[in-house]
Amino acid sequence: MTDLLRSAVRTAGRTVDLMVTSVADGRGPGRRRLREGLLAALVPVTACLAMLVGLTAWTRVGAAGTPARIDVGVGRVLLPRAGGDRTAAFFRIANTGGSEDQLVAVTSPVADGITLNRYERADEDGGGRGGGPSGGGGGYAARTVPSATIPAGDFLVMTPDTLDLGIRVKSRPQVGDAIPFVLHFRRSGRVDAVAFVVRPRG
């Protein structure tokens, strides 16, 4: 669970650094966008802390045999490349219930289509296509999967090298924009979520 928190802090730190650098160079967003971007960086840390508290309570009181209980943290959406309409989104999903659940679909009013993509390290001979818009890059093969399992009393963390949501956007978003999503689970049903647009690393 500490790995989840460290990942959130690293993501928040990178987002703040990028936005401060952009403002210093005179090419970044104005005050309003900066404020929104800082919010996008800080909110995931708070969400992860809430998830960790919930999972700790789960282990203490014992929830074996109870229904799945899904909590989706604040996510992030990568800013699409110039002229492109494809990008990726990432969420951290906690299950504090006593039964596993599966993420089976994701929808958003800003997207023409969303797929769940899993990345696996490609063979040394170069078999398989490289990573997608999330930045998995060469060395990884991507495949679309119908679902992703969130075990009981555990969490699922989407990353560019493991699992992401491939998105075809209707119009180009801006850094700091809040994007609404609905995550559909096999047992828990619809869960509303939000993700903030951030600049890709590198």
mmCIF file of C-alpha atoms in Angstrom:
data_model
loop_
_atom_site.group_PDB
_atom_site.id
_atom_site.type_symbol
_atom_site.label_atom_id
_atom_site.label_comp_id
_atom_site.label_asym_id
_atom_site.label_seq_id
_atom_site.Cartn_x
_atom_site.Cartn_y
_atom_site.Cartn_z
ATOM 1 C CA MET A 1 0.000 0.000 0.000
ATOM 2 C CA THR A 2 2.918 2.356 0.578
ATOM 3 C CA ASP A 3 3.877 1.878 -3.092
ATOM 4 C CA LEU A 4 0.505 3.346 -4.076
ATOM 5 C CA LEU A 5 1.076 6.459 -1.980
ATOM 6 C CA ARG A 6 4.646 6.903 -3.250
ATOM 7 C CA SER A 7 3.365 6.666 -6.832
ATOM 8 C CA ALA A 8 0.742 9.343 -6.185
ATOM 9 C CA VAL A 9 3.283 11.682 -4.603
ATOM 10 C CA ARG A 10 5.692 11.229 -7.525
ATOM 11 C CA THR A 11 2.892 11.976 -10.014
ATOM 12 C CA ALA A 12 1.850 15.082 -8.103
ATOM 13 C CA GLY A 13 5.427 16.317 -7.892
ATOM 14 C CA ARG A 14 6.022 15.873 -11.618
ATOM 15 C CA THR A 15 2.822 17.760 -12.454
ATOM 16 C CA VAL A 16 3.709 20.694 -10.193
ATOM 17 C CA ASP A 17 7.262 20.865 -11.590
ATOM 18 C CA LEU A 18 6.005 20.917 -15.180
ATOM 19 C CA MET A 19 3.481 23.659 -14.560
ATOM 20 C CA VAL A 20 5.876 25.858 -12.576
ATOM 21 C CA THR A 21 8.495 25.503 -15.309
ATOM 22 C CA SER A 22 5.951 26.397 -17.985
ATOM 23 C CA VAL A 23 4.896 29.536 -16.130
ATOM 24 C CA ALA A 24 8.520 30.561 -15.560
ATOM 25 C CA ASP A 25 9.215 30.215 -19.290
ATOM 26 C CA GLY A 26 6.237 32.383 -20.137
ATOM 27 C CA ARG A 27 4.618 29.669 -22.247
ATOM 28 C CA GLY A 28 2.414 27.959 -19.732
ATOM 29 C CA PRO A 29 -1.169 28.536 -18.585
ATOM 30 C CA GLY A 30 -2.335 31.617 -16.699
ATOM 31 C CA ARG A 31 -3.118 31.795 -13.024
ATOM 32 C CA ARG A 32 -6.449 30.056 -13.413
ATOM 33 C CA ARG A 33 -4.937 27.122 -15.303
ATOM 34 C CA LEU A 34 -2.049 26.951 -12.847
ATOM 35 C CA ARG A 35 -4.466 26.786 -9.938
ATOM 36 C CA GLU A 36 -6.424 24.022 -11.668
ATOM 37 C CA GLY A 37 -3.244 22.146 -12.464
ATOM 38 C CA LEU A 38 -2.042 22.300 -8.873
ATOM 39 C CA LEU A 39 -5.408 20.968 -7.782
ATOM 40 C CA ALA A 40 -4.997 18.121 -10.257
ATOM 41 C CA ALA A 41 -1.631 17.306 -8.708
ATOM 42 C CA LEU A 42 -2.724 17.423 -5.070
ATOM 43 C CA VAL A 43 -6.104 15.708 -5.205
ATOM 44 C CA PRO A 44 -4.742 12.237 -6.167
ATOM 45 C CA VAL A 45 -2.542 12.220 -3.058
ATOM 46 C CA THR A 46 -5.573 12.838 -0.839
ATOM 47 C CA ALA A 47 -7.558 10.194 -2.700
ATOM 48 C CA CYS A 48 -4.795 7.618 -2.195
ATOM 49 C CA LEU A 49 -4.640 8.391 1.523
ATOM 50 C CA ALA A 50 -8.381 7.749 1.748
ATOM 51 C CA MET A 51 -7.935 4.443 -0.070
ATOM 52 C CA LEU A 52 -5.143 3.381 2.274
ATOM 53 C CA VAL A 53 -7.262 4.183 5.326
ATOM 54 C CA GLY A 54 -10.130 2.115 3.912
ATOM 55 C CA LEU A 55 -7.924 -0.875 3.140
ATOM 56 C CA THR A 56 -6.349 -0.713 6.594
ATOM 57 C CA ALA A 57 -9.801 -0.777 8.174
ATOM 58 C CA TRP A 58 -10.663 -3.752 5.975
ATOM 59 C CA THR A 59 -7.784 -5.784 7.350
ATOM 60 C CA ARG A 60 -8.599 -4.871 10.943
ATOM 61 C CA VAL A 61 -12.315 -5.594 11.064
ATOM 62 C CA GLY A 62 -12.355 -8.479 8.578
ATOM 63 C CA ALA A 63 -14.585 -8.298 5.510
ATOM 64 C CA ALA A 64 -14.276 -11.784 4.060
ATOM 65 C CA GLY A 65 -17.467 -12.891 2.316
ATOM 66 C CA THR A 66 -18.983 -9.424 2.088
ATOM 67 C CA PRO A 67 -19.864 -7.850 -1.287
ATOM 68 C CA ALA A 68 -17.287 -5.913 -3.271
ATOM 69 C CA ARG A 69 -16.989 -2.263 -2.277
ATOM 70 C CA ILE A 70 -15.313 -0.148 -4.940
ATOM 71 C CA ASP A 71 -13.660 3.231 -4.421
ATOM 72 C CA VAL A 72 -12.201 5.000 -7.471
ATOM 73 C CA GLY A 73 -9.562 7.648 -6.815
ATOM 74 C CA VAL A 74 -9.094 10.832 -8.798
ATOM 75 C CA GLY A 75 -7.423 9.919 -12.083
ATOM 76 C CA ARG A 76 -5.250 11.607 -14.669
ATOM 77 C CA VAL A 77 -5.585 11.988 -18.441
ATOM 78 C CA LEU A 78 -2.525 12.639 -20.588
ATOM 79 C CA LEU A 79 -2.688 15.713 -22.804
ATOM 80 C CA PRO A 80 -2.980 14.406 -26.407
ATOM 81 C CA ARG A 81 -0.110 15.064 -28.779
ATOM 82 C CA ALA A 82 -0.542 18.063 -31.074
ATOM 83 C CA GLY A 83 -2.899 17.148 -33.893
ATOM 84 C CA GLY A 84 -3.795 13.814 -32.298
ATOM 85 C CA ASP A 85 -7.078 12.582 -30.875
ATOM 86 C CA ARG A 86 -5.813 9.597 -28.885
ATOM 87 C CA THR A 87 -4.590 9.576 -25.327
ATOM 88 C CA ALA A 88 -4.742 7.518 -22.134
ATOM 89 C CA ALA A 89 -6.230 7.755 -18.660
ATOM 90 C CA PHE A 90 -5.185 6.156 -15.387
ATOM 91 C CA PHE A 91 -7.109 5.416 -12.183
ATOM 92 C CA ARG A 92 -6.407 3.796 -8.833
ATOM 93 C CA ILE A 93 -9.253 1.509 -7.797
ATOM 94 C CA ALA A 94 -9.613 0.108 -4.277
ATOM 95 C CA ASN A 95 -11.865 -2.770 -3.233
ATOM 96 C CA THR A 96 -12.542 -2.713 0.508
ATOM 97 C CA GLY A 97 -15.191 -5.439 0.275
ATOM 98 C CA GLY A 98 -14.859 -9.184 0.800
ATOM 99 C CA SER A 99 -15.405 -10.266 -2.832
ATOM 100 C CA GLU A 100 -13.484 -9.487 -5.991
ATOM 101 C CA ASP A 101 -14.965 -7.361 -8.749
ATOM 102 C CA GLN A 102 -14.138 -6.666 -12.395
ATOM 103 C CA LEU A 103 -13.931 -3.423 -14.318
ATOM 104 C CA VAL A 104 -15.767 -4.225 -17.566
ATOM 105 C CA ALA A 105 -16.287 -0.859 -19.298
ATOM 106 C CA VAL A 106 -15.557 2.863 -19.051
ATOM 107 C CA THR A 107 -17.495 5.734 -20.621
ATOM 108 C CA SER A 108 -17.073 9.504 -20.788
ATOM 109 C CA PRO A 109 -18.962 12.286 -22.576
ATOM 110 C CA VAL A 110 -15.667 13.617 -23.992
ATOM 111 C CA ALA A 111 -14.682 10.326 -25.641
ATOM 112 C CA ASP A 112 -15.763 8.639 -28.854
ATOM 113 C CA GLY A 113 -14.434 5.357 -27.545
ATOM 114 C CA ILE A 114 -12.534 3.926 -24.561
ATOM 115 C CA THR A 115 -10.681 0.612 -24.429
ATOM 116 C CA LEU A 116 -8.973 -1.207 -21.582
ATOM 117 C CA ASN A 117 -5.395 -1.993 -22.623
ATOM 118 C CA ARG A 118 -2.901 -4.274 -20.926
ATOM 119 C CA TYR A 119 0.841 -3.956 -21.589
ATOM 120 C CA GLU A 120 3.238 -6.878 -21.463
ATOM 121 C CA ARG A 121 6.962 -6.945 -22.158
ATOM 122 C CA ALA A 122 7.569 -7.959 -25.758
ATOM 123 C CA ASP A 123 9.961 -10.715 -26.813
ATOM 124 C CA GLU A 124 13.530 -9.725 -27.546
ATOM 125 C CA ASP A 125 12.970 -10.459 -31.254
ATOM 126 C CA GLY A 126 10.614 -7.453 -31.363
ATOM 127 C CA GLY A 127 7.372 -9.405 -31.560
ATOM 128 C CA GLY A 128 4.256 -7.447 -30.786
ATOM 129 C CA ARG A 129 3.530 -3.774 -31.237
ATOM 130 C CA GLY A 130 4.942 -1.106 -28.997
ATOM 131 C CA GLY A 131 3.042 0.665 -26.250
ATOM 132 C CA GLY A 132 0.179 3.036 -26.941
ATOM 133 C CA PRO A 133 -0.504 6.689 -26.171
ATOM 134 C CA SER A 134 0.188 6.192 -22.480
ATOM 135 C CA GLY A 135 3.896 6.104 -23.196
ATOM 136 C CA GLY A 136 4.517 2.384 -22.623
ATOM 137 C CA GLY A 137 6.766 2.725 -25.674
ATOM 138 C CA GLY A 138 9.006 0.163 -27.285
ATOM 139 C CA GLY A 139 9.630 -3.054 -25.429
ATOM 140 C CA TYR A 140 5.992 -3.549 -24.514
ATOM 141 C CA ALA A 141 3.181 -5.173 -26.460
ATOM 142 C CA ALA A 142 -0.341 -3.826 -25.979
ATOM 143 C CA ARG A 143 -3.556 -5.804 -26.203
ATOM 144 C CA THR A 144 -7.148 -4.839 -25.533
ATOM 145 C CA VAL A 145 -8.737 -6.824 -22.713
ATOM 146 C CA PRO A 146 -12.429 -7.183 -21.805
ATOM 147 C CA SER A 147 -11.997 -6.647 -18.068
ATOM 148 C CA ALA A 148 -9.612 -6.086 -15.167
ATOM 149 C CA THR A 149 -9.968 -7.728 -11.760
ATOM 150 C CA ILE A 150 -9.821 -5.867 -8.458
ATOM 151 C CA PRO A 151 -9.236 -8.496 -5.721
ATOM 152 C CA ALA A 152 -11.024 -8.339 -2.375
ATOM 153 C CA GLY A 153 -9.210 -6.126 0.113
ATOM 154 C CA ASP A 154 -6.774 -4.932 -2.526
ATOM 155 C CA PHE A 155 -6.385 -2.284 -5.218
ATOM 156 C CA LEU A 156 -5.652 -1.909 -8.923
ATOM 157 C CA VAL A 157 -3.213 0.777 -10.037
ATOM 158 C CA MET A 158 -3.143 1.719 -13.728
ATOM 159 C CA THR A 159 0.285 2.712 -15.083
ATOM 160 C CA PRO A 160 1.750 3.312 -18.574
ATOM 161 C CA ASP A 161 3.553 -0.039 -18.473
ATOM 162 C CA THR A 162 0.784 -2.249 -17.075
ATOM 163 C CA LEU A 163 -2.796 -1.173 -17.704
ATOM 164 C CA ASP A 164 -4.478 1.962 -19.027
ATOM 165 C CA LEU A 165 -7.612 3.318 -20.647
ATOM 166 C CA GLY A 166 -7.115 4.130 -24.327
ATOM 167 C CA ILE A 167 -9.243 7.139 -25.248
ATOM 168 C CA ARG A 168 -10.227 8.739 -28.542
ATOM 169 C CA VAL A 169 -11.247 12.270 -27.582
ATOM 170 C CA LYS A 170 -13.873 14.334 -29.366
ATOM 171 C CA SER A 171 -11.963 17.601 -28.885
ATOM 172 C CA ARG A 172 -8.550 18.490 -27.498
ATOM 173 C CA PRO A 173 -8.615 19.169 -23.729
ATOM 174 C CA GLN A 174 -6.368 21.596 -21.860
ATOM 175 C CA VAL A 175 -4.010 20.984 -18.953
ATOM 176 C CA GLY A 176 -5.986 21.204 -15.712
ATOM 177 C CA ASP A 177 -9.353 20.301 -17.257
ATOM 178 C CA ALA A 178 -11.529 17.977 -15.171
ATOM 179 C CA ILE A 179 -12.857 15.072 -17.249
ATOM 180 C CA PRO A 180 -15.887 13.067 -15.989
ATOM 181 C CA PHE A 181 -15.897 9.281 -16.335
ATOM 182 C CA VAL A 182 -18.212 6.424 -15.433
ATOM 183 C CA LEU A 183 -16.499 3.137 -14.568
ATOM 184 C CA HIS A 184 -18.722 0.069 -14.951
ATOM 185 C CA PHE A 185 -18.085 -2.915 -12.682
ATOM 186 C CA ARG A 186 -19.514 -6.390 -13.008
ATOM 187 C CA ARG A 187 -20.865 -6.494 -9.441
ATOM 188 C CA SER A 188 -20.745 -2.930 -8.169
ATOM 189 C CA GLY A 189 -22.328 -1.343 -11.240
ATOM 190 C CA ARG A 190 -21.665 2.266 -12.231
ATOM 191 C CA VAL A 191 -19.147 4.350 -10.295
ATOM 192 C CA ASP A 192 -18.647 8.023 -11.167
ATOM 193 C CA ALA A 193 -15.092 9.331 -11.287
ATOM 194 C CA VAL A 194 -13.096 12.345 -12.443
ATOM 195 C CA ALA A 195 -9.626 12.723 -13.941
ATOM 196 C CA PHE A 196 -7.514 15.836 -14.508
ATOM 197 C CA VAL A 197 -5.565 16.495 -17.703
ATOM 198 C CA VAL A 198 -1.777 16.535 -17.198
ATOM 199 C CA ARG A 199 1.209 16.772 -19.535
ATOM 200 C CA PRO A 200 2.930 13.497 -20.447
ATOM 201 C CA ARG A 201 6.360 12.857 -18.997
ATOM 202 C CA GLY A 202 9.413 13.293 -21.170
#
